[in-house]
Amino acid sequence: MTQKEEKRGSGFRILGMSPSEISREFFSSGTGKVASALFIVLVVVSIYSYFALPSNFGAIWNNPSYWKFNPDNAPPAWINYFTSQKLAPQVTVHPLESVTTYRGVTYISSTFSVENPYAVPWQDIYLVLNGIPKNSSAAVQLTIYRPDGSSMPIGPLQFSGSYIDLASSSQVKNQILSFFYDKGESITLAPTQSPIPLLFQAVKNGKPYTLDGNYTVKILVTVFGSVASSSKDPNFITVIMRGNVYGLMGTDFEGHDLWEGLLAGFPIDLEIGIVSAVITMVIAIVVGIMSGYFRGWIDEVLTRITDIVITMPAFPLLIVFSVLFAWSLWDAILFLSILSWGGAARIIRSMIMQIREAQYIEGAKIVGARGSWILRNHILPQIMPYSLYLLVTSAPGAILTISALNFLNLAGSAYPTWGNLLYWADSTGALYAGMWWWVIPPGLLIAFVAVVFILVAIASEPVVNPRLRYG
Amino acid sequence: MGLLRSLGFRAINLVLILIVVLFIISYALSGPASSVLENQVKIEARAVAQAVLKHNPNAASQAQQVYNTIVAQLEKAYGLDQPPIIRTFYIMWDMLSFNWGYSFFPQNYGVSNGKVVNIIASALPGTIILDTLGILLSAIIGIYVGTRSALRYGSLSDRGVMYYAAVSNGLPQWWIGIVFIIVFAVMLREVHSPIYFPFGGILDPKYFGTWLVNPAAVFANVSAVLNLLWHLILPLLTVLIVNIGGWAYFARTVVLNVAQEDFVTVARAKGLSENQVVNKYIIRPAAPAILTSILITIPFVLFGGFLVTEVVFQWWGLGYVYNIAITAAGTPDTPVVVALTYASTLLYIVIVFILEILYIMLDPRVREQ
């Protein structure tokens, strides 16, 4: 900035305050500090979510097979800090050690070890192999070295498709049961009960209990044929141990990672608030200025329209059009904005009615100023700050209305919205199962974003309303 | 005369809104959405034609003729042969005369013949009970709290009320309902509390059948009324928690403004008791202004919030029926959704009109013009 511009900048005043005075006024109150801190948090998290989530996250979210290895309806992992019954978390490892080919047969061996201090161990183990040709057959053999010195052999299991699900194999079940049977313990499992937890348990008098300690798992995959060159990739073999708790925020009924779902909602809600507020304000300012400045029949017509728009029941209309035209989130936001400028336009109109009677406007007219000049130099600077304030106050309403619409499973976007997460929670009965990790955070975040906008509005009230400033 | 004139003026305005809403919906239905109806007509006609063919496999041309006749007749009956703008008025007339047609999926509502007008009539009492009680109680409590807080301006309790009002403005009402269900219905059951609330619904199943056909019969039965009140507690509490803040905030602002007026100082100087000053010189002149602020916020905050709250509590009202119509069948039940929008607009306009009358009764400036 050059010195000249700086001088002009310091001479710039809105409502008799320089920009630095305005910011000082805004930050002088505790509310202003809290509001701006929270707003920064909101923006930072939105930016973070933009970079942290893959660009095709919407497609990923709506693809159930992407989430099939995750536990369903699992609480977040950190509940282990608050409970005595420790639950095993989701574990994913890439244990590839070596790939050797001998006489047309490829041997892939891998080893990994896990610690098991959990009262409720893992429920299932998936073995995912990428790069095995569709037509070649493969077999998998596992050996589990347990902390009590024993070792449990599993397999060989026939491998087909892209992954193997140990819990669903009756061979695995029989092998585990016979392992304990050899030790003189007999266990009965319900038909749908997974045998996998027994891998990490010892049995006494037919009752399994957790065997604490370090487990080493050796996996040998034999492929009758050659494998793709990508086999040097450590992602070639992935072992997923399905936990009972998952990540930061748990999972929903399809195993979606709720943390990612919640993260995706941040930029959406911020955009809903800002976009709808901006559209609303642009319409309100244009209508307010037109009817306040031109008066006459224009004013008469616009005031009638404003009256109708103010009383128009936006929500039922939003529902019916979302249903009839399968509206997207953005259609709904646009429509909502078109129906919600009434109140702001009325206020701006009355402000302009007051301003245009002022003597300096009369003076400017006498000197020969044109209407557009007066508008730009006398009227807009006076109504702008208040318009910005109105802009901020109209954001929470839009956020709440659109969330309610999402809660009815309308006006969807490719990305999950907080309202839509709650729709699924409600329609799959998560409410009545008390799945708080799925039900509480989305609503809390909707409220958080709305309250941040409200706090910003409260903090900027003394700036735009001089009566409050000196009162 | 002035009273009647201003009331009439407002009534005309509200009727205008109803007609605008009606026109927008009808126009949408007559244009893009009419293809749904056309398809339905064709499916119906095809079923009849196939029945003819089944009867006499050689009568292909006859079946075609039957098909054409039925399509033509049905299209005429539905007005599909008319240009969209004429059809718009047909639909408007049907709406106005409560000729709302039949639901696509009548089994989802449990109302006997699947007539949309019956479905909505069965849902109306629930919405009226929750909305009226919710608005009235939250207004009474909110204005009381707001006035008290304005009279203790700057105190700790005043600031507490202010922050509560600000935060409650940003709370999704229906989500508070969800939290209440989790805490007072689910968790209380889990800890084997002797008292726990129902998960939702408007009445126990044994009374609900009666409620659907004849709500008045339910009110004749004392235990059924108690059951209704028992189910009402959580939804009402939800509505109150969220809405009291708004009323309190407006009441506080208006009362603060009035309390600085000269006539209040004079009243105090005359030696009137504080109670008299507050009731006669502050609250009375403040009342119309409080109502005006509320009238502006009703469309958004109150109305939408109430409808979705019904969904959460499965409270048999317009909002819950909305939810069933949209989500229960996989494809939306268009006739019900459209009629619901019209009915809720109607209800909303009645509520606004009642508030307008209240406003005119409270404001002598309007009344005695």
PDB file of C-alpha atoms in Angstrom, chain B residues 52-53 56-69:
ATOM      1  CA  VAL B  52     -59.828 -57.178 -22.463  1.00  0.00           C
ATOM      2  CA  LEU B  53     -57.047 -59.078 -24.239  1.00  0.00           C
ATOM      3  CA  ASN B  56     -60.438 -62.402 -25.900  1.00  0.00           C
ATOM      4  CA  PRO B  57     -56.872 -62.752 -27.240  1.00  0.00           C
ATOM      5  CA  ASN B  58     -57.944 -62.019 -30.816  1.00  0.00           C
ATOM      6  CA  ALA B  59     -59.384 -58.590 -30.083  1.00  0.00           C
ATOM      7  CA  ALA B  60     -56.117 -56.648 -30.353  1.00  0.00           C
ATOM      8  CA  SER B  61     -57.625 -53.722 -32.226  1.00  0.00           C
ATOM      9  CA  GLN B  62     -60.567 -53.666 -29.852  1.00  0.00           C
ATOM     10  CA  ALA B  63     -58.202 -53.518 -26.873  1.00  0.00           C
ATOM     11  CA  GLN B  64     -56.330 -50.657 -28.509  1.00  0.00           C
ATOM     12  CA  GLN B  65     -59.608 -48.851 -28.993  1.00  0.00           C
ATOM     13  CA  VAL B  66     -60.578 -49.380 -25.349  1.00  0.00           C
ATOM     14  CA  TYR B  67     -57.154 -48.129 -24.303  1.00  0.00           C
ATOM     15  CA  ASN B  68     -57.491 -44.984 -26.411  1.00  0.00           C
ATOM     16  CA  THR B  69     -60.986 -44.255 -25.150  1.00  0.00           C
TER      17      THR B  69
END
